[in-house]
């Protein structure tokens, strides 16, 4: 079983095993929110939709699927037709 957290809490790297998590660009989010708030009072301001890319921080709480399960998922078309290890690690295996 793999476990993934969200927001990369300060203790995520201190747990045993260290928790894989999704890190959000909190500084960038806060700064942009303040800039948008200031722009909101300007005449002619137009609303914008912004997307911020989170970062996956892989630690020890996740692993590739077990071989038996990986073979079944591969047969079902998961992993983009690549070996599960290559899909998981990004290697060309």
PDB file of N, CA and C in Angstrom:
ATOM      1  N   UNK A   1       0.840  -1.158   0.000  1.00  0.00           N
ATOM      2  CA  UNK A   1       0.000   0.000   0.000  1.00  0.00           C
ATOM      3  C   UNK A   1       0.897   1.237   0.000  1.00  0.00           C
ATOM      4  N   UNK A   2       0.489   2.249  -0.763  1.00  0.00           N
ATOM      5  CA  UNK A   2       1.188   3.531  -0.791  1.00  0.00           C
ATOM      6  C   UNK A   2       0.300   4.597  -0.168  1.00  0.00           C
ATOM      7  N   UNK A   3       0.935   5.571   0.483  1.00  0.00           N
ATOM      8  CA  UNK A   3       0.204   6.661   1.128  1.00  0.00           C
ATOM      9  C   UNK A   3       0.802   7.981   0.651  1.00  0.00           C
ATOM     10  N   UNK A   4      -0.074   8.922   0.284  1.00  0.00           N
ATOM     11  CA  UNK A   4       0.367  10.235  -0.182  1.00  0.00           C
ATOM     12  C   UNK A   4      -0.375  11.306   0.601  1.00  0.00           C
ATOM     13  N   UNK A   5       0.351  12.313   1.051  1.00  0.00           N
ATOM     14  CA  UNK A   5      -0.257  13.441   1.746  1.00  0.00           C
ATOM     15  C   UNK A   5      -0.391  14.634   0.816  1.00  0.00           C
ATOM     16  N   UNK A   6      -0.860  15.749   1.357  1.00  0.00           N
ATOM     17  CA  UNK A   6      -1.036  16.956   0.560  1.00  0.00           C
ATOM     18  C   UNK A   6      -0.574  18.156   1.372  1.00  0.00           C
ATOM     19  N   UNK A   7       0.025  19.106   0.725  1.00  0.00           N
ATOM     20  CA  UNK A   7       0.518  20.370   1.284  1.00  0.00           C
ATOM     21  C   UNK A   7       1.911  20.275   1.900  1.00  0.00           C
ATOM     22  N   UNK A   8       2.554  19.143   1.861  1.00  0.00           N
ATOM     23  CA  UNK A   8       3.921  18.980   2.366  1.00  0.00           C
ATOM     24  C   UNK A   8       4.096  19.613   3.746  1.00  0.00           C
ATOM     25  N   UNK A   9       3.282  19.157   4.684  1.00  0.00           N
ATOM     26  CA  UNK A   9       3.370  19.645   6.064  1.00  0.00           C
ATOM     27  C   UNK A   9       4.790  19.453   6.589  1.00  0.00           C
ATOM     28  N   UNK A  10       5.198  20.303   7.512  1.00  0.00           N
ATOM     29  CA  UNK A  10       6.581  20.306   8.004  1.00  0.00           C
ATOM     30  C   UNK A  10       7.031  18.950   8.536  1.00  0.00           C
ATOM     31  N   UNK A  11       6.118  18.151   9.047  1.00  0.00           N
ATOM     32  CA  UNK A  11       6.497  16.870   9.647  1.00  0.00           C
ATOM     33  C   UNK A  11       6.525  15.722   8.636  1.00  0.00           C
ATOM     34  N   UNK A  12       6.113  15.951   7.395  1.00  0.00           N
ATOM     35  CA  UNK A  12       6.013  14.870   6.405  1.00  0.00           C
ATOM     36  C   UNK A  12       7.344  14.158   6.185  1.00  0.00           C
ATOM     37  N   UNK A  13       8.428  14.906   6.192  1.00  0.00           N
ATOM     38  CA  UNK A  13       9.741  14.288   5.976  1.00  0.00           C
ATOM     39  C   UNK A  13      10.283  13.632   7.241  1.00  0.00           C
ATOM     40  N   UNK A  14       9.673  13.911   8.395  1.00  0.00           N
ATOM     41  CA  UNK A  14      10.143  13.364   9.670  1.00  0.00           C
ATOM     42  C   UNK A  14       9.436  12.073  10.063  1.00  0.00           C
ATOM     43  N   UNK A  15       8.336  11.748   9.400  1.00  0.00           N
ATOM     44  CA  UNK A  15       7.612  10.519   9.714  1.00  0.00           C
ATOM     45  C   UNK A  15       8.430   9.309   9.296  1.00  0.00           C
ATOM     46  N   UNK A  16       8.057   8.158   9.784  1.00  0.00           N
ATOM     47  CA  UNK A  16       8.733   6.927   9.385  1.00  0.00           C
ATOM     48  C   UNK A  16       7.685   5.930   8.902  1.00  0.00           C
ATOM     49  N   UNK A  17       7.640   5.628   7.627  1.00  0.00           N
ATOM     50  CA  UNK A  17       8.490   6.163   6.557  1.00  0.00           C
ATOM     51  C   UNK A  17       8.098   7.596   6.205  1.00  0.00           C
ATOM     52  N   UNK A  18       9.053   8.329   5.644  1.00  0.00           N
ATOM     53  CA  UNK A  18       8.795   9.717   5.244  1.00  0.00           C
ATOM     54  C   UNK A  18       7.648   9.742   4.235  1.00  0.00           C
ATOM     55  N   UNK A  19       6.739  10.694   4.405  1.00  0.00           N
ATOM     56  CA  UNK A  19       5.502  10.745   3.636  1.00  0.00           C
ATOM     57  C   UNK A  19       5.687  11.422   2.282  1.00  0.00           C
ATOM     58  N   UNK A  20       5.342  10.702   1.213  1.00  0.00           N
ATOM     59  CA  UNK A  20       5.266  11.308  -0.111  1.00  0.00           C
ATOM     60  C   UNK A  20       4.112  12.298  -0.074  1.00  0.00           C
ATOM     61  N   UNK A  21       4.302  13.455  -0.683  1.00  0.00           N
ATOM     62  CA  UNK A  21       3.284  14.496  -0.573  1.00  0.00           C
ATOM     63  C   UNK A  21       3.259  15.388  -1.806  1.00  0.00           C
ATOM     64  N   UNK A  22       2.227  16.181  -1.903  1.00  0.00           N
ATOM     65  CA  UNK A  22       2.106  17.173  -2.965  1.00  0.00           C
ATOM     66  C   UNK A  22       2.364  18.533  -2.329  1.00  0.00           C
ATOM     67  N   UNK A  23       3.330  19.248  -2.887  1.00  0.00           N
ATOM     68  CA  UNK A  23       3.705  20.566  -2.358  1.00  0.00           C
ATOM     69  C   UNK A  23       3.108  21.646  -3.262  1.00  0.00           C
ATOM     70  N   UNK A  24       2.440  22.601  -2.647  1.00  0.00           N
ATOM     71  CA  UNK A  24       1.887  23.724  -3.401  1.00  0.00           C
ATOM     72  C   UNK A  24       2.833  24.917  -3.295  1.00  0.00           C
ATOM     73  N   UNK A  25       2.849  25.769  -4.321  1.00  0.00           N
ATOM     74  CA  UNK A  25       3.711  26.958  -4.271  1.00  0.00           C
ATOM     75  C   UNK A  25       3.073  28.043  -3.395  1.00  0.00           C
ATOM     76  N   UNK A  26       3.105  27.865  -2.078  1.00  0.00           N
ATOM     77  CA  UNK A  26       2.362  28.736  -1.164  1.00  0.00           C
ATOM     78  C   UNK A  26       2.816  30.195  -1.225  1.00  0.00           C
ATOM     79  N   UNK A  27       4.112  30.439  -1.345  1.00  0.00           N
ATOM     80  CA  UNK A  27       4.583  31.827  -1.442  1.00  0.00           C
ATOM     81  C   UNK A  27       4.008  32.480  -2.692  1.00  0.00           C
ATOM     82  N   UNK A  28       4.112  31.776  -3.810  1.00  0.00           N
ATOM     83  CA  UNK A  28       3.603  32.304  -5.079  1.00  0.00           C
ATOM     84  C   UNK A  28       2.085  32.517  -5.010  1.00  0.00           C
ATOM     85  N   UNK A  29       1.373  31.592  -4.371  1.00  0.00           N
ATOM     86  CA  UNK A  29      -0.078  31.739  -4.217  1.00  0.00           C
ATOM     87  C   UNK A  29      -0.421  32.992  -3.406  1.00  0.00           C
ATOM     88  N   UNK A  30       0.259  33.199  -2.299  1.00  0.00           N
ATOM     89  CA  UNK A  30      -0.005  34.361  -1.452  1.00  0.00           C
ATOM     90  C   UNK A  30       0.327  35.670  -2.138  1.00  0.00           C
ATOM     91  N   UNK A  31       1.480  35.711  -2.780  1.00  0.00           N
ATOM     92  CA  UNK A  31       1.896  36.934  -3.483  1.00  0.00           C
ATOM     93  C   UNK A  31       0.918  37.276  -4.603  1.00  0.00           C
ATOM     94  N   UNK A  32       0.540  36.276  -5.381  1.00  0.00           N
ATOM     95  CA  UNK A  32      -0.393  36.501  -6.481  1.00  0.00           C
ATOM     96  C   UNK A  32      -1.756  36.935  -5.959  1.00  0.00           C
ATOM     97  N   UNK A  33      -2.200  36.342  -4.857  1.00  0.00           N
ATOM     98  CA  UNK A  33      -3.485  36.737  -4.267  1.00  0.00           C
ATOM     99  C   UNK A  33      -3.461  38.210  -3.866  1.00  0.00           C
ATOM    100  N   UNK A  34      -2.360  38.663  -3.268  1.00  0.00           N
ATOM    101  CA  UNK A  34      -2.244  40.070  -2.874  1.00  0.00           C
ATOM    102  C   UNK A  34      -2.238  40.978  -4.100  1.00  0.00           C
ATOM    103  N   UNK A  35      -1.497  40.592  -5.136  1.00  0.00           N
ATOM    104  CA  UNK A  35      -1.454  41.388  -6.365  1.00  0.00           C
ATOM    105  C   UNK A  35      -2.831  41.474  -7.015  1.00  0.00           C
ATOM    106  N   UNK A  36      -3.555  40.358  -7.039  1.00  0.00           N
ATOM    107  CA  UNK A  36      -4.898  40.360  -7.628  1.00  0.00           C
ATOM    108  C   UNK A  36      -5.864  41.207  -6.809  1.00  0.00           C
ATOM    109  N   UNK A  37      -5.718  41.174  -5.505  1.00  0.00           N
ATOM    110  CA  UNK A  37      -6.574  41.978  -4.640  1.00  0.00           C
ATOM    111  C   UNK A  37      -6.344  43.468  -4.894  1.00  0.00           C
ATOM    112  N   UNK A  38      -5.080  43.867  -5.029  1.00  0.00           N
ATOM    113  CA  UNK A  38      -4.772  45.266  -5.330  1.00  0.00           C
ATOM    114  C   UNK A  38      -5.282  45.658  -6.716  1.00  0.00           C
ATOM    115  N   UNK A  39      -5.186  44.764  -7.671  1.00  0.00           N
ATOM    116  CA  UNK A  39      -5.658  45.041  -9.030  1.00  0.00           C
ATOM    117  C   UNK A  39      -7.176  45.145  -9.083  1.00  0.00           C
ATOM    118  N   UNK A  40      -7.846  44.488  -8.169  1.00  0.00           N
ATOM    119  CA  UNK A  40      -9.313  44.453  -8.152  1.00  0.00           C
ATOM    120  C   UNK A  40      -9.918  45.852  -8.012  1.00  0.00           C
ATOM    121  N   UNK A  41      -9.235  46.761  -7.337  1.00  0.00           N
ATOM    122  CA  UNK A  41      -9.775  48.108  -7.125  1.00  0.00           C
ATOM    123  C   UNK A  41      -9.481  49.055  -8.286  1.00  0.00           C
ATOM    124  N   UNK A  42      -8.692  48.609  -9.244  1.00  0.00           N
ATOM    125  CA  UNK A  42      -8.363  49.450 -10.391  1.00  0.00           C
ATOM    126  C   UNK A  42      -9.523  49.469 -11.382  1.00  0.00           C
ATOM    127  N   UNK A  43      -9.829  50.655 -11.967  1.00  0.00           N
ATOM    128  CA  UNK A  43     -10.893  50.720 -12.977  1.00  0.00           C
ATOM    129  C   UNK A  43     -10.538  49.855 -14.187  1.00  0.00           C
ATOM    130  N   UNK A  44     -11.527  49.190 -14.729  1.00  0.00           N
ATOM    131  CA  UNK A  44     -11.321  48.366 -15.921  1.00  0.00           C
ATOM    132  C   UNK A  44     -10.629  47.044 -15.658  1.00  0.00           C
ATOM    133  N   UNK A  45     -10.515  46.683 -14.408  1.00  0.00           N
ATOM    134  CA  UNK A  45      -9.844  45.411 -14.070  1.00  0.00           C
ATOM    135  C   UNK A  45     -10.619  44.234 -14.655  1.00  0.00           C
ATOM    136  N   UNK A  46      -9.904  43.311 -15.259  1.00  0.00           N
ATOM    137  CA  UNK A  46     -10.520  42.107 -15.815  1.00  0.00           C
ATOM    138  C   UNK A  46     -10.076  40.910 -14.986  1.00  0.00           C
ATOM    139  N   UNK A  47     -11.009  40.035 -14.752  1.00  0.00           N
ATOM    140  CA  UNK A  47     -10.705  38.834 -13.974  1.00  0.00           C
ATOM    141  C   UNK A  47      -9.852  37.877 -14.795  1.00  0.00           C
ATOM    142  N   UNK A  48      -9.012  37.149 -14.127  1.00  0.00           N
ATOM    143  CA  UNK A  48      -8.135  36.183 -14.785  1.00  0.00           C
ATOM    144  C   UNK A  48      -8.242  34.846 -14.070  1.00  0.00           C
ATOM    145  N   UNK A  49      -8.069  33.795 -14.827  1.00  0.00           N
ATOM    146  CA  UNK A  49      -8.014  32.453 -14.242  1.00  0.00           C
ATOM    147  C   UNK A  49      -6.560  32.020 -14.232  1.00  0.00           C
ATOM    148  N   UNK A  50      -6.055  31.700 -13.069  1.00  0.00           N
ATOM    149  CA  UNK A  50      -4.656  31.318 -12.925  1.00  0.00           C
ATOM    150  C   UNK A  50      -4.559  29.884 -12.430  1.00  0.00           C
ATOM    151  N   UNK A  51      -3.570  29.188 -12.921  1.00  0.00           N
ATOM    152  CA  UNK A  51      -3.301  27.824 -12.478  1.00  0.00           C
ATOM    153  C   UNK A  51      -1.882  27.765 -11.934  1.00  0.00           C
ATOM    154  N   UNK A  52      -1.724  27.096 -10.826  1.00  0.00           N
ATOM    155  CA  UNK A  52      -0.409  26.923 -10.221  1.00  0.00           C
ATOM    156  C   UNK A  52      -0.078  25.438 -10.216  1.00  0.00           C
ATOM    157  N   UNK A  53       1.114  25.113 -10.653  1.00  0.00           N
ATOM    158  CA  UNK A  53       1.521  23.715 -10.751  1.00  0.00           C
ATOM    159  C   UNK A  53       2.084  23.223  -9.417  1.00  0.00           C
ATOM    160  N   UNK A  54       1.448  22.204  -8.839  1.00  0.00           N
ATOM    161  CA  UNK A  54       1.993  21.617  -7.611  1.00  0.00           C
ATOM    162  C   UNK A  54       3.193  20.731  -7.942  1.00  0.00           C
ATOM    163  N   UNK A  55       3.934  20.361  -6.933  1.00  0.00           N
ATOM    164  CA  UNK A  55       5.113  19.505  -7.105  1.00  0.00           C
ATOM    165  C   UNK A  55       4.926  18.227  -6.290  1.00  0.00           C
ATOM    166  N   UNK A  56       5.141  17.086  -6.925  1.00  0.00           N
ATOM    167  CA  UNK A  56       5.088  15.810  -6.216  1.00  0.00           C
ATOM    168  C   UNK A  56       6.438  15.572  -5.561  1.00  0.00           C
ATOM    169  N   UNK A  57       6.441  15.438  -4.244  1.00  0.00           N
ATOM    170  CA  UNK A  57       7.666  15.188  -3.481  1.00  0.00           C
ATOM    171  C   UNK A  57       7.640  13.714  -3.080  1.00  0.00           C
ATOM    172  N   UNK A  58       8.397  12.905  -3.809  1.00  0.00           N
ATOM    173  CA  UNK A  58       8.389  11.457  -3.578  1.00  0.00           C
ATOM    174  C   UNK A  58       9.346  11.119  -2.443  1.00  0.00           C
ATOM    175  N   UNK A  59       8.790  10.464  -1.435  1.00  0.00           N
ATOM    176  CA  UNK A  59       9.596  10.006  -0.306  1.00  0.00           C
ATOM    177  C   UNK A  59       9.395   8.495  -0.173  1.00  0.00           C
ATOM    178  N   UNK A  60       9.416   7.958   1.025  1.00  0.00           N
ATOM    179  CA  UNK A  60       9.429   6.502   1.193  1.00  0.00           C
ATOM    180  C   UNK A  60       8.057   5.879   1.438  1.00  0.00           C
ATOM    181  N   UNK A  61       6.983   6.665   1.424  1.00  0.00           N
ATOM    182  CA  UNK A  61       5.661   6.084   1.701  1.00  0.00           C
ATOM    183  C   UNK A  61       4.960   5.572   0.446  1.00  0.00           C
ATOM    184  N   UNK A  62       5.631   5.656  -0.694  1.00  0.00           N
ATOM    185  CA  UNK A  62       5.057   5.152  -1.944  1.00  0.00           C
ATOM    186  C   UNK A  62       6.052   4.234  -2.635  1.00  0.00           C
ATOM    187  N   UNK A  63       5.511   3.343  -3.438  1.00  0.00           N
ATOM    188  CA  UNK A  63       6.341   2.401  -4.185  1.00  0.00           C
ATOM    189  C   UNK A  63       5.581   1.982  -5.433  1.00  0.00           C
ATOM    190  N   UNK A  64       6.298   1.462  -6.427  1.00  0.00           N
ATOM    191  CA  UNK A  64       5.605   0.928  -7.600  1.00  0.00           C
ATOM    192  C   UNK A  64       4.702  -0.227  -7.173  1.00  0.00           C
ATOM    193  N   UNK A  65       3.688  -0.545  -7.961  1.00  0.00           N
ATOM    194  CA  UNK A  65       2.821  -1.669  -7.598  1.00  0.00           C
ATOM    195  C   UNK A  65       3.596  -2.983  -7.581  1.00  0.00           C
ATOM    196  N   UNK A  66       3.118  -3.933  -6.798  1.00  0.00           N
ATOM    197  CA  UNK A  66       3.724  -5.262  -6.754  1.00  0.00           C
ATOM    198  C   UNK A  66       3.691  -5.868  -8.152  1.00  0.00           C
ATOM    199  N   UNK A  67       4.615  -6.774  -8.440  1.00  0.00           N
ATOM    200  CA  UNK A  67       4.767  -7.330  -9.777  1.00  0.00           C
ATOM    201  C   UNK A  67       3.472  -7.927 -10.311  1.00  0.00           C
ATOM    202  N   UNK A  68       2.774  -8.708  -9.493  1.00  0.00           N
ATOM    203  CA  UNK A  68       1.531  -9.337  -9.955  1.00  0.00           C
ATOM    204  C   UNK A  68       0.491  -8.283 -10.340  1.00  0.00           C
ATOM    205  N   UNK A  69       0.340  -7.294  -9.492  1.00  0.00           N
ATOM    206  CA  UNK A  69      -0.617  -6.230  -9.781  1.00  0.00           C
ATOM    207  C   UNK A  69      -0.155  -5.409 -10.984  1.00  0.00           C
ATOM    208  N   UNK A  70       1.141  -5.151 -11.086  1.00  0.00           N
ATOM    209  CA  UNK A  70       1.666  -4.377 -12.208  1.00  0.00           C
ATOM    210  C   UNK A  70       1.398  -5.080 -13.531  1.00  0.00           C
ATOM    211  N   UNK A  71       1.579  -6.401 -13.568  1.00  0.00           N
ATOM    212  CA  UNK A  71       1.312  -7.154 -14.801  1.00  0.00           C
ATOM    213  C   UNK A  71      -0.157  -7.044 -15.186  1.00  0.00           C
ATOM    214  N   UNK A  72      -1.039  -7.122 -14.200  1.00  0.00           N
ATOM    215  CA  UNK A  72      -2.474  -7.014 -14.472  1.00  0.00           C
ATOM    216  C   UNK A  72      -2.815  -5.619 -15.004  1.00  0.00           C
ATOM    217  N   UNK A  73      -2.264  -4.588 -14.373  1.00  0.00           N
ATOM    218  CA  UNK A  73      -2.528  -3.220 -14.819  1.00  0.00           C
ATOM    219  C   UNK A  73      -1.946  -2.962 -16.204  1.00  0.00           C
ATOM    220  N   UNK A  74      -0.765  -3.515 -16.468  1.00  0.00           N
ATOM    221  CA  UNK A  74      -0.140  -3.372 -17.782  1.00  0.00           C
ATOM    222  C   UNK A  74      -1.013  -4.010 -18.851  1.00  0.00           C
ATOM    223  N   UNK A  75      -1.567  -5.188 -18.557  1.00  0.00           N
ATOM    224  CA  UNK A  75      -2.454  -5.872 -19.501  1.00  0.00           C
ATOM    225  C   UNK A  75      -3.719  -5.059 -19.762  1.00  0.00           C
ATOM    226  N   UNK A  76      -4.143  -4.278 -18.788  1.00  0.00           N
ATOM    227  CA  UNK A  76      -5.336  -3.442 -18.942  1.00  0.00           C
ATOM    228  C   UNK A  76      -5.038  -2.113 -19.636  1.00  0.00           C
ATOM    229  N   UNK A  77      -3.764  -1.872 -19.963  1.00  0.00           N
ATOM    230  CA  UNK A  77      -3.404  -0.657 -20.692  1.00  0.00           C
ATOM    231  C   UNK A  77      -2.893   0.486 -19.840  1.00  0.00           C
ATOM    232  N   UNK A  78      -2.688   0.240 -18.547  1.00  0.00           N
ATOM    233  CA  UNK A  78      -2.126   1.288 -17.701  1.00  0.00           C
ATOM    234  C   UNK A  78      -0.643   1.452 -18.011  1.00  0.00           C
ATOM    235  N   UNK A  79      -0.021   2.473 -17.503  1.00  0.00           N
ATOM    236  CA  UNK A  79       1.408   2.768 -17.658  1.00  0.00           C
ATOM    237  C   UNK A  79       1.771   3.173 -19.080  1.00  0.00           C
ATOM    238  N   UNK A  80       0.794   3.471 -19.929  1.00  0.00           N
ATOM    239  CA  UNK A  80       1.092   3.918 -21.290  1.00  0.00           C
ATOM    240  C   UNK A  80       1.851   2.886 -22.101  1.00  0.00           C
ATOM    241  N   UNK A  81       1.649   1.608 -21.810  1.00  0.00           N
ATOM    242  CA  UNK A  81       2.319   0.542 -22.550  1.00  0.00           C
ATOM    243  C   UNK A  81       3.776   0.346 -22.171  1.00  0.00           C
ATOM    244  N   UNK A  82       4.247   1.045 -21.146  1.00  0.00           N
ATOM    245  CA  UNK A  82       5.639   0.918 -20.718  1.00  0.00           C
ATOM    246  C   UNK A  82       5.733   0.020 -19.497  1.00  0.00           C
ATOM    247  N   UNK A  83       6.897  -0.507 -19.284  1.00  0.00           N
ATOM    248  CA  UNK A  83       7.174  -1.295 -18.087  1.00  0.00           C
ATOM    249  C   UNK A  83       6.827  -0.448 -16.856  1.00  0.00           C
ATOM    250  N   UNK A  84       6.125  -1.002 -15.851  1.00  0.00           N
ATOM    251  CA  UNK A  84       5.753  -0.216 -14.671  1.00  0.00           C
ATOM    252  C   UNK A  84       6.937   0.471 -13.992  1.00  0.00           C
ATOM    253  N   UNK A  85       8.089  -0.206 -13.944  1.00  0.00           N
ATOM    254  CA  UNK A  85       9.262   0.416 -13.321  1.00  0.00           C
ATOM    255  C   UNK A  85       9.666   1.667 -14.097  1.00  0.00           C
ATOM    256  N   UNK A  86       9.673   1.574 -15.429  1.00  0.00           N
ATOM    257  CA  UNK A  86      10.038   2.725 -16.258  1.00  0.00           C
ATOM    258  C   UNK A  86       9.020   3.841 -16.103  1.00  0.00           C
ATOM    259  N   UNK A  87       7.738   3.461 -16.020  1.00  0.00           N
ATOM    260  CA  UNK A  87       6.689   4.468 -15.852  1.00  0.00           C
ATOM    261  C   UNK A  87       6.870   5.186 -14.525  1.00  0.00           C
ATOM    262  N   UNK A  88       7.148   4.420 -13.465  1.00  0.00           N
ATOM    263  CA  UNK A  88       7.261   4.990 -12.121  1.00  0.00           C
ATOM    264  C   UNK A  88       8.493   5.872 -11.978  1.00  0.00           C
ATOM    265  N   UNK A  89       9.629   5.420 -12.499  1.00  0.00           N
ATOM    266  CA  UNK A  89      10.888   6.132 -12.283  1.00  0.00           C
ATOM    267  C   UNK A  89      11.220   7.115 -13.389  1.00  0.00           C
ATOM    268  N   UNK A  90      10.541   7.004 -14.535  1.00  0.00           N
ATOM    269  CA  UNK A  90      10.858   7.869 -15.669  1.00  0.00           C
ATOM    270  C   UNK A  90      12.061   7.376 -16.452  1.00  0.00           C
ATOM    271  N   UNK A  91      12.579   6.193 -16.103  1.00  0.00           N
ATOM    272  CA  UNK A  91      13.738   5.659 -16.819  1.00  0.00           C
ATOM    273  C   UNK A  91      13.296   4.996 -18.121  1.00  0.00           C
ATOM    274  N   UNK A  92      14.195   4.869 -19.084  1.00  0.00           N
ATOM    275  CA  UNK A  92      13.831   4.286 -20.378  1.00  0.00           C
ATOM    276  C   UNK A  92      13.805   2.765 -20.405  1.00  0.00           C
ATOM    277  N   UNK A  93      13.797   2.100 -19.256  1.00  0.00           N
ATOM    278  CA  UNK A  93      13.789   0.626 -19.221  1.00  0.00           C
ATOM    279  C   UNK A  93      12.611   0.053 -19.954  1.00  0.00           C
TER     280      UNK A  93
END
